[in-house]
CSV table of C-alpha atoms and ligand atoms in Angstrom, one decimal:
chain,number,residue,atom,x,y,z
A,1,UNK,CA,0.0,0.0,0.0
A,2,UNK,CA,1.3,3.8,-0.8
A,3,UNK,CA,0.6,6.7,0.7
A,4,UNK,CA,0.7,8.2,-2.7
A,5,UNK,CA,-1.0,7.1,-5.6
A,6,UNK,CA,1.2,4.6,-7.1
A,7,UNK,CA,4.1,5.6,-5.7
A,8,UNK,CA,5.7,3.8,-2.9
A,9,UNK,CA,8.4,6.6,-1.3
A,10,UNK,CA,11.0,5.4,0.7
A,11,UNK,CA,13.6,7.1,3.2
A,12,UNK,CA,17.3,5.6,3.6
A,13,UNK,CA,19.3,6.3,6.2
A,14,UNK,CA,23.5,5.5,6.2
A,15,UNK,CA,26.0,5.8,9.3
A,16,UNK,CA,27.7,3.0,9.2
A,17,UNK,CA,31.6,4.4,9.0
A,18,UNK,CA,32.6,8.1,8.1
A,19,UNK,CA,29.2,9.6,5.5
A,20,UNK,CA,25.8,10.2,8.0
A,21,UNK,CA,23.1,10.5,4.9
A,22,UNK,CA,19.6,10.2,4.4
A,23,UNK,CA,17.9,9.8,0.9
A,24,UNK,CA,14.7,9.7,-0.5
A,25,UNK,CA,14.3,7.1,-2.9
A,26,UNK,CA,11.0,6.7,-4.6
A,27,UNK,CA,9.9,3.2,-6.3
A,28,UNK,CA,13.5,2.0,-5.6
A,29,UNK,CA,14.9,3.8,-8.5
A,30,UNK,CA,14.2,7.4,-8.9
A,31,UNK,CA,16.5,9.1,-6.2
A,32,UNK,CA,14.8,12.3,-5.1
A,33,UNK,CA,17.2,13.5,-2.8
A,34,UNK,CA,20.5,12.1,-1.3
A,35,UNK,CA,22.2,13.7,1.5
A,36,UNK,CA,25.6,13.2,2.3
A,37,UNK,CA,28.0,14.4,5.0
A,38,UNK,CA,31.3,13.3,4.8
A,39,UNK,CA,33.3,13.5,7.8
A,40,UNK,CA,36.7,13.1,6.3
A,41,UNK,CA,38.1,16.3,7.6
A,42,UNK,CA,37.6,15.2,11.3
A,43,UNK,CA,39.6,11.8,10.6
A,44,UNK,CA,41.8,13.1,8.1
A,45,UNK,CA,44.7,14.5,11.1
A,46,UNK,CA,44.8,10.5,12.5
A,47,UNK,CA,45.2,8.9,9.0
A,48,UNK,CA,42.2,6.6,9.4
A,49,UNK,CA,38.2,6.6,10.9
A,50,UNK,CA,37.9,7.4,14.3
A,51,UNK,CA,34.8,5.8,16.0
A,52,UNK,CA,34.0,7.6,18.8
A,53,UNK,CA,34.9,11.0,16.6
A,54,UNK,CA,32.2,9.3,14.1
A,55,UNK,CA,29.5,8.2,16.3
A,56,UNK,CA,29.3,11.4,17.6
A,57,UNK,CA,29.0,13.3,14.1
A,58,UNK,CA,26.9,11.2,13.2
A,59,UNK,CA,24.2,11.6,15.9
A,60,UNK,CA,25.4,15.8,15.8
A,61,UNK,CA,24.1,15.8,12.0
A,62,UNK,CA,21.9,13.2,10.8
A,63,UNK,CA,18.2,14.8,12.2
A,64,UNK,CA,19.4,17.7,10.0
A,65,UNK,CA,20.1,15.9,6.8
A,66,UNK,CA,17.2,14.0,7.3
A,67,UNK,CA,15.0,17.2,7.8
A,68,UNK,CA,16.9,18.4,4.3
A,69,UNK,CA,16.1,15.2,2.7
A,70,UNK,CA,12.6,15.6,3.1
A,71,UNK,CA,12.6,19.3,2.0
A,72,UNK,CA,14.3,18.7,-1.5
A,73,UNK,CA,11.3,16.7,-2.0
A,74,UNK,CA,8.9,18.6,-0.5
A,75,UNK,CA,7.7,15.5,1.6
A,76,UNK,CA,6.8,15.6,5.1
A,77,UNK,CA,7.3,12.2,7.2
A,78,UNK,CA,3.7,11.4,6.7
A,79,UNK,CA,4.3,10.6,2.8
A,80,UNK,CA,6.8,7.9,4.1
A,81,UNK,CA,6.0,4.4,2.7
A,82,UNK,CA,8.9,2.5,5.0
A,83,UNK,CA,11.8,3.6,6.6
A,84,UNK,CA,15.3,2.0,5.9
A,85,UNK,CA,19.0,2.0,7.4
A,86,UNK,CA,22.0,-0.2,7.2
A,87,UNK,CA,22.6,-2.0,10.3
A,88,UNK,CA,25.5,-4.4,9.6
A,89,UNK,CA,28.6,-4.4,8.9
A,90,UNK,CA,30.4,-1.2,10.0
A,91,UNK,CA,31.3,0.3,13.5
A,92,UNK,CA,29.2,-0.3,16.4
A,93,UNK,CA,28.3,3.2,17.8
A,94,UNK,CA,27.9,4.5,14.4
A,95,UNK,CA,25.6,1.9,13.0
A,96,UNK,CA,23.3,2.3,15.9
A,97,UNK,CA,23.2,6.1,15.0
A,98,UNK,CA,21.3,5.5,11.9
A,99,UNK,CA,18.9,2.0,12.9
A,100,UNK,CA,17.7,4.1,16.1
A,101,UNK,CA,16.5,6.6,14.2
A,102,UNK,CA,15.0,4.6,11.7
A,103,UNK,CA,13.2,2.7,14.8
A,104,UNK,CA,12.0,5.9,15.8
A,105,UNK,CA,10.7,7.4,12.9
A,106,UNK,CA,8.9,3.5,12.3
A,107,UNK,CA,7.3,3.5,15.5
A,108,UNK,CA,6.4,7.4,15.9
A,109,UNK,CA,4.5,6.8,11.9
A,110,UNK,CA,3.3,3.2,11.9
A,111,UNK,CA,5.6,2.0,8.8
A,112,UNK,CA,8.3,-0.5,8.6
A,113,UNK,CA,11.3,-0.8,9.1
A,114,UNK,CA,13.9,-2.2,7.0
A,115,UNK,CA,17.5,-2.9,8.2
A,116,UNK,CA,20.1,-3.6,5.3
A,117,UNK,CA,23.0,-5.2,5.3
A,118,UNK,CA,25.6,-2.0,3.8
A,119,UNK,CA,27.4,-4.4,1.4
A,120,UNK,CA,24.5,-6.0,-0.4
A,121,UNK,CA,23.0,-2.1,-0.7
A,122,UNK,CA,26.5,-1.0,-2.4
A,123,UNK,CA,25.5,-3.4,-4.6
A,124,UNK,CA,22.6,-2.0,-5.6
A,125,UNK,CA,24.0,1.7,-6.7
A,126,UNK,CA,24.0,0.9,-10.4
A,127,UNK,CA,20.3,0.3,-10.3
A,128,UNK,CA,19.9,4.1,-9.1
A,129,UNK,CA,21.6,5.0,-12.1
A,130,UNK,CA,18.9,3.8,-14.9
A,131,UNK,CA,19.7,0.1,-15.0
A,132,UNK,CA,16.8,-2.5,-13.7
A,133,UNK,CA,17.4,-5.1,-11.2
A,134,UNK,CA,18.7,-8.1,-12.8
A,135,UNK,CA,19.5,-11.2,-10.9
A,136,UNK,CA,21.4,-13.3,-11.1
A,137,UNK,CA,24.8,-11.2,-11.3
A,138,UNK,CA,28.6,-11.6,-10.0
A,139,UNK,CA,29.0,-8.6,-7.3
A,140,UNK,CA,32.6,-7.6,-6.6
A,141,UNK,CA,32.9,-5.2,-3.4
A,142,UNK,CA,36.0,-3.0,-3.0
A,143,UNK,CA,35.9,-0.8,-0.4
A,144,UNK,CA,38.2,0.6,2.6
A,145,UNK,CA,36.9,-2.6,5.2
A,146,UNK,CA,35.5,-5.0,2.5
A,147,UNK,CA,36.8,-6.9,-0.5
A,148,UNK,CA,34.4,-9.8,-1.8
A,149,UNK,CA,33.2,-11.8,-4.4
A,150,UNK,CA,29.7,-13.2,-4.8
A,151,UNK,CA,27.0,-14.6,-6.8
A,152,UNK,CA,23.8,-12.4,-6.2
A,153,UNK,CA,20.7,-14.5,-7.1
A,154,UNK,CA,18.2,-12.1,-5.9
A,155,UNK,CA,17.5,-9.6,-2.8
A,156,UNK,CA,19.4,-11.3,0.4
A,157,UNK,CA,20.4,-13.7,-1.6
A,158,UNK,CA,24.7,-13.8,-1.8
A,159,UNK,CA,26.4,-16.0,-1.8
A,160,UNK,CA,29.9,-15.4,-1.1
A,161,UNK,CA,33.0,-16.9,-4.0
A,162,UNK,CA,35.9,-15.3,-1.9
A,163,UNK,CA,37.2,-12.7,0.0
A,164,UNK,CA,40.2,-11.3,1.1
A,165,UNK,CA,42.1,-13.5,4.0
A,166,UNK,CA,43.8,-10.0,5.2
A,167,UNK,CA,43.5,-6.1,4.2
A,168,UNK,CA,40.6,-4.7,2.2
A,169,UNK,CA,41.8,-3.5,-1.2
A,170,UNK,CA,40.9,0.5,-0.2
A,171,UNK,CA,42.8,-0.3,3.3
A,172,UNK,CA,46.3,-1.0,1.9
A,173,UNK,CA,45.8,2.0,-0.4
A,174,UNK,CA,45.0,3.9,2.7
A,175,UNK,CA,48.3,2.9,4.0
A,176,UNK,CA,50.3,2.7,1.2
A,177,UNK,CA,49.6,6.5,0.9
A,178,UNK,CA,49.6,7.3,4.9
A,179,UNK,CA,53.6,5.6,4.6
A,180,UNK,CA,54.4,7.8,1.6
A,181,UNK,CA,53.0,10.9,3.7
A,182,UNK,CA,50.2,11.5,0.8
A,183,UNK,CA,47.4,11.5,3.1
A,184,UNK,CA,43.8,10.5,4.2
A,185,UNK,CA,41.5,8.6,2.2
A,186,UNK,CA,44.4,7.7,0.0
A,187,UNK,CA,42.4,5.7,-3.1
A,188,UNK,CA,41.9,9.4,-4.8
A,189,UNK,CA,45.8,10.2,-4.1
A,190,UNK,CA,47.5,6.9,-5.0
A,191,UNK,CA,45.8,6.8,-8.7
A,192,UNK,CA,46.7,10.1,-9.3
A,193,UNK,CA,50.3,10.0,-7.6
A,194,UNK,CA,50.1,7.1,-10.0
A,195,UNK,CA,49.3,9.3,-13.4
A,196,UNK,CA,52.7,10.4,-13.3
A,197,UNK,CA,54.5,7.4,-13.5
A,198,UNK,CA,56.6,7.4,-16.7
A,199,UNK,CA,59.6,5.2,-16.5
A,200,UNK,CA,57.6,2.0,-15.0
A,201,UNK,CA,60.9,0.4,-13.4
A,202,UNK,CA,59.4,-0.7,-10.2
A,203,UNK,CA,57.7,-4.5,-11.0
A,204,UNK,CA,55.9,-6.1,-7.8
A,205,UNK,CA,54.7,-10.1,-8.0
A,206,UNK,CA,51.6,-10.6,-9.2
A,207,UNK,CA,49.2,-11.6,-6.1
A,208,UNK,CA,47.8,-15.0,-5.7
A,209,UNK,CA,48.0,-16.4,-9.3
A,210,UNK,CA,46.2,-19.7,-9.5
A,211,UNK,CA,43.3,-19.4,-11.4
A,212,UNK,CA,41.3,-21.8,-9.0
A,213,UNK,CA,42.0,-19.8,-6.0
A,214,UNK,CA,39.0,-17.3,-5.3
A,215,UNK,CA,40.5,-15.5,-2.1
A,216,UNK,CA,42.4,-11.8,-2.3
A,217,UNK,CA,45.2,-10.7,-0.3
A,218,UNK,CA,46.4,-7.6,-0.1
A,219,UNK,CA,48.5,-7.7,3.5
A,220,UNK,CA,51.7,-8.9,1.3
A,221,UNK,CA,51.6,-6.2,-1.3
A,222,UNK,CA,51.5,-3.2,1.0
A,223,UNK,CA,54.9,-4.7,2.9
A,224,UNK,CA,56.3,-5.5,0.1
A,225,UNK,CA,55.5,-1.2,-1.1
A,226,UNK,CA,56.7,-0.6,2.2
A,227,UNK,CA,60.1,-2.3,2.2
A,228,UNK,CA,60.9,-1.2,-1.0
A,229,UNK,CA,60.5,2.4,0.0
A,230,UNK,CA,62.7,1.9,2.4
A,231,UNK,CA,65.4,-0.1,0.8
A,232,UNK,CA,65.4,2.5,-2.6
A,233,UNK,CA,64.9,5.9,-0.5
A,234,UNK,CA,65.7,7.6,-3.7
A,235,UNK,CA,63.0,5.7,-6.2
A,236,UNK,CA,60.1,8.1,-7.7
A,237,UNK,CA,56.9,7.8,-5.3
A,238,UNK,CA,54.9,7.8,-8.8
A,239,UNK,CA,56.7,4.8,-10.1
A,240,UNK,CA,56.3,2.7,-6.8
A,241,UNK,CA,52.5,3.5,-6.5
A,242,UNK,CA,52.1,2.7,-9.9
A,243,UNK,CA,53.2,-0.7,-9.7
A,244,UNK,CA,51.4,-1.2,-6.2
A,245,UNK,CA,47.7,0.2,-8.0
A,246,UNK,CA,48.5,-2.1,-10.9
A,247,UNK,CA,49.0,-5.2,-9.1
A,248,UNK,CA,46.6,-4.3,-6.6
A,249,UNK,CA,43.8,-3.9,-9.3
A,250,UNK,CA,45.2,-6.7,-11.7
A,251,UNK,CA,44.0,-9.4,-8.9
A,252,UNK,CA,40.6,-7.9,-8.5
A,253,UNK,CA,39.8,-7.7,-12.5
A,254,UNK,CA,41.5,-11.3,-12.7
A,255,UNK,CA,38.9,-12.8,-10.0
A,256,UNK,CA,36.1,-11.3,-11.2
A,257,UNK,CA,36.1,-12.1,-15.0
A,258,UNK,CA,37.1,-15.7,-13.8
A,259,UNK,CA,33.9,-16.0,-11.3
A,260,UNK,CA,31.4,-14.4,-14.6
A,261,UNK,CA,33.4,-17.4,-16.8
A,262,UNK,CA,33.2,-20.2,-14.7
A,263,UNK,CA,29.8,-19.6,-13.7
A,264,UNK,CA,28.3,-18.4,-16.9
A,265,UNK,CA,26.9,-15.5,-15.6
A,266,UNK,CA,27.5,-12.6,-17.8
A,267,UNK,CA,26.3,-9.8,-15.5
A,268,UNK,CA,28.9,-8.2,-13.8
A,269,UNK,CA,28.4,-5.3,-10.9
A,270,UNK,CA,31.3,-3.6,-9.0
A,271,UNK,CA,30.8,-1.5,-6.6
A,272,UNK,CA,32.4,0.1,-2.9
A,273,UNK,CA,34.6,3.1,-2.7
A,274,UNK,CA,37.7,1.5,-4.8
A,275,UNK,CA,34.8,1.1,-7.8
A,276,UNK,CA,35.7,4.8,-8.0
A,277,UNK,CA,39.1,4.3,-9.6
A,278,UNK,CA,39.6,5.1,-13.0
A,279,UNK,CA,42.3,3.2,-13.5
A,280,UNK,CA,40.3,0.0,-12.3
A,281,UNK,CA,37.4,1.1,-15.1
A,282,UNK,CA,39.7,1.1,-17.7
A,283,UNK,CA,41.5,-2.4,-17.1
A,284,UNK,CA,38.0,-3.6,-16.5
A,285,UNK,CA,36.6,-2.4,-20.4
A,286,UNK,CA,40.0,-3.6,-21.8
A,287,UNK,CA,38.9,-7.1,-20.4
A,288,UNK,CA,35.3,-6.9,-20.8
A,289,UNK,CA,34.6,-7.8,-24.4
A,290,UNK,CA,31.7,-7.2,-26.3
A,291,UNK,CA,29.6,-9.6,-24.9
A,292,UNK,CA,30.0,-8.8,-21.2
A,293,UNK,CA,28.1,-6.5,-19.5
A,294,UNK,CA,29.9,-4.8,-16.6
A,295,UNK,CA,27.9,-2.3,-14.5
A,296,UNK,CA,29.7,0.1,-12.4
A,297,UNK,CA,28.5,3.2,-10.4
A,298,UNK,CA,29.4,6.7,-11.0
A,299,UNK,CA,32.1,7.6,-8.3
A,300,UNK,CA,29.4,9.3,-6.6
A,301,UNK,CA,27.1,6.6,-5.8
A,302,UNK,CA,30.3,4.0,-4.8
A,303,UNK,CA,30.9,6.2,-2.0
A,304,UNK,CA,28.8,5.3,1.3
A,305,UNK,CA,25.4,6.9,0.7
A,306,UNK,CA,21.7,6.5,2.2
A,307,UNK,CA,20.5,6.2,-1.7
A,308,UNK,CA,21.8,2.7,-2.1
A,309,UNK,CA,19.7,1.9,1.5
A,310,UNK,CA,16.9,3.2,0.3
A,311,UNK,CA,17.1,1.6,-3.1
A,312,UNK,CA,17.9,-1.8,-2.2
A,313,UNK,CA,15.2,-1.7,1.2
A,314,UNK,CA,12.7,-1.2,-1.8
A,315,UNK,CA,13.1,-4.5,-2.8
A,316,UNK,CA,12.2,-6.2,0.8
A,317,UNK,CA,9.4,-3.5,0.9
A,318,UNK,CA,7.6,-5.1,-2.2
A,319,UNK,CA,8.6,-8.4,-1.2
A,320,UNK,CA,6.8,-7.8,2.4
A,321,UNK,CA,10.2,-8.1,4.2
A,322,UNK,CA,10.5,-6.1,7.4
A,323,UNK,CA,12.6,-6.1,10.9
A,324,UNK,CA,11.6,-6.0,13.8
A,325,UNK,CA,12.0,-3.3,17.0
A,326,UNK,CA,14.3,-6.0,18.2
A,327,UNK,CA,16.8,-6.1,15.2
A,328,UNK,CA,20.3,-4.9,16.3
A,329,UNK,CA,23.4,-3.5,14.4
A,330,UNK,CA,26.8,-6.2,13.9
A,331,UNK,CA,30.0,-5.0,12.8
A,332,UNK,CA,30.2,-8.5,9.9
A,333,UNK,CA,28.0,-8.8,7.4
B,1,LIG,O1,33.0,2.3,0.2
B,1,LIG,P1,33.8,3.4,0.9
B,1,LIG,O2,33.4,4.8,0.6
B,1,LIG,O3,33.8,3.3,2.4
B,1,LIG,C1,33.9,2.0,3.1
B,1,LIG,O4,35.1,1.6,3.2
B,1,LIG,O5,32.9,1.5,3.5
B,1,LIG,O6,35.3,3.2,0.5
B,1,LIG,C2,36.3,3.9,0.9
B,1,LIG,C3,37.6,3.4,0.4
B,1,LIG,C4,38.9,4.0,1.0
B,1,LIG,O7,39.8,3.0,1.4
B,1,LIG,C5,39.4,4.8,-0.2
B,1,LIG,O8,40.8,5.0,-0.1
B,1,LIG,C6,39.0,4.0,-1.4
B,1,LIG,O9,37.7,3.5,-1.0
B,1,LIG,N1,38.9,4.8,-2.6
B,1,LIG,C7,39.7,4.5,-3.6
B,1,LIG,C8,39.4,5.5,-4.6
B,1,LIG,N2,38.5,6.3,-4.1
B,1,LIG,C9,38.2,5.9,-2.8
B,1,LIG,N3,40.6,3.6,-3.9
B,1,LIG,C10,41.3,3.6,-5.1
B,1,LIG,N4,41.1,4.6,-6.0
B,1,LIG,C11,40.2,5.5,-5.8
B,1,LIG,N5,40.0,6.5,-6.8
């Protein structure tokens, strides 16, 4: 049933690391309004995300954003159909920022509430972008705390291929770049630290080469950066980060392509903050072939947003799949 005719309007809510935002997403595709606060100049002086700094922004700003959400719609909480928020995996105190307000706003309006799990909704960001749902699909996930492979057969439905047995794929580019001294989130710096390369002299092993393995590991690579900076003081920083982002990226293009191939499925979907790197876009098109359909999010909608929540929370919505007062947040998927 929606409160409009037709229409079945939907509020996200997202806090689950360092972005409080809240998004109205109407029939789980057209985004009306998608608020974002990043809070990357608080963490940016300690090189990484820290919680108790984020828990508190996130309870100091998201009534606000919610309030602006509302307004760029011209909605008041009464249009609400359901009420969404990711509640797993991410840090504790910040996760709980987000699902108790959902809870509130569920109980104070009589709709329901829908807690998402943040990796399955960063799957969802292409459909936001003008592509339907289409199951089933290979998902890769490249973020700063996540890097996995799965089969996606349809709305909590993942099943997982492989995942890294270490660091996330953002994380050691995070501190690769916080060793070099570039600085906090370090994806955006590495790649373009990395356009400057010219001589490409620097050559690190490829990562995990047999074709049957489906884990990723990314723990070696980074010490393996890190000792060579401080064996060849005098080496380019370009040249070094080049070679890291190639191999780095190499293994993730390598896994994916072999999971579509061996499964038959020629839907591809890549998503999570790394999704944002253009170098990873291009090695991905150079590999697609015609036949292969690779769907990627613009570099706005791989970042952590509330659009994705909203989006994917659609999909329960329609399927009759609510939570519960009693559901709670969890730092794994
Ligand atoms: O998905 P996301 O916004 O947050 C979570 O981790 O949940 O991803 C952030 C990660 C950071 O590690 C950041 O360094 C990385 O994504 N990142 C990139 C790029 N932009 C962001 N990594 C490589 N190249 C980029 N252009």
């Amino acid at each position: 049933m929606s409160n409009k005719s037709g229409q079945i309007i939907g509020l996200g809510l997202e806090s689950s690391c360092d972005e409080t935002s809240a998004s109205i997403v109407i029939d789980g595709r057209k985004i009306i309004s998608n608020r974002i606060y990043s809070q990357v100049e608080l963490h940016c002086e300690y090189s990484g995300v820290v919680p108790e700094i984020a828990s508190r922004a996130h309870l100091e700003k998201i009534n606000n954003l919610i309030e602006m959400a509302l307004d760029d719609g011209k909605f008041k909480f009464s249009d609400l159909d359901y009420v969404a928020a990711t509640n797993r995996p991410g840090l504790i105190g910040s996760l709980l920022i987000a699902l108790q307000s959902a809870k509130a706003i569920s109980f104070a309006l009589n709709i329901p509430l829908i807690a998402v799990n943040h990796l399955e909704a960063h799957l969802y960001a292409p459909f936001l972008e003008g592509n339907e749902p289409a199951y089933p699909f290979i998902g890769l996930l490249v973020s700063g705390g996540n890097t996995a492979l799965y089969r996606v057969n349809g709305p909590g439905e993942m099943i997982l291929i492989g995942k890294t047995v270490d660091d996330a794929v953002g994380e050691a580019f995070d501190k690769v770049s916080k060793y070099i001294g570039l600085g906090y989130p370090g994806g955006p710096l590495v790649e373009n630290l990395a356009k400057e390369s010219r001589l490409k002299k620097v050559f690190f092993p490829k990562i995990l080469t047999d074709p049957d393995d489906t884990r990723f590991s990314y723990s070696g690579l980074k010490t393996a950066v890190i000792n060579y900076i401080k064996q060849n003081p005098g080496q380019e920083k370009s040249e070094i980060v080049y070679s890291f982002q190639e191999r780095a990226l190499e293994l993730l293009v390598r896994r994916l392509f072999t999971a579509a191939r061996k499964s038959g499925i020629k839907k591809m979907l890549v998503a999570g903050g790394v999704a944002a790197n253009g170098r990873l876009r291009e090695l991905i098109e150079t590999e697609r072939k015609n036949y292969e359909e690779v769907l990627i999010p613009s570099p706005l909608m791989c970042t952590d947003n509330a659009a994705m929540i909203a989006g994917i929370s659609y999909q329960y919505y329609i399927r009759n799949i609510f939570d519960s007062f009693a559901t709670d947040v969890s730092p794994k998927p």
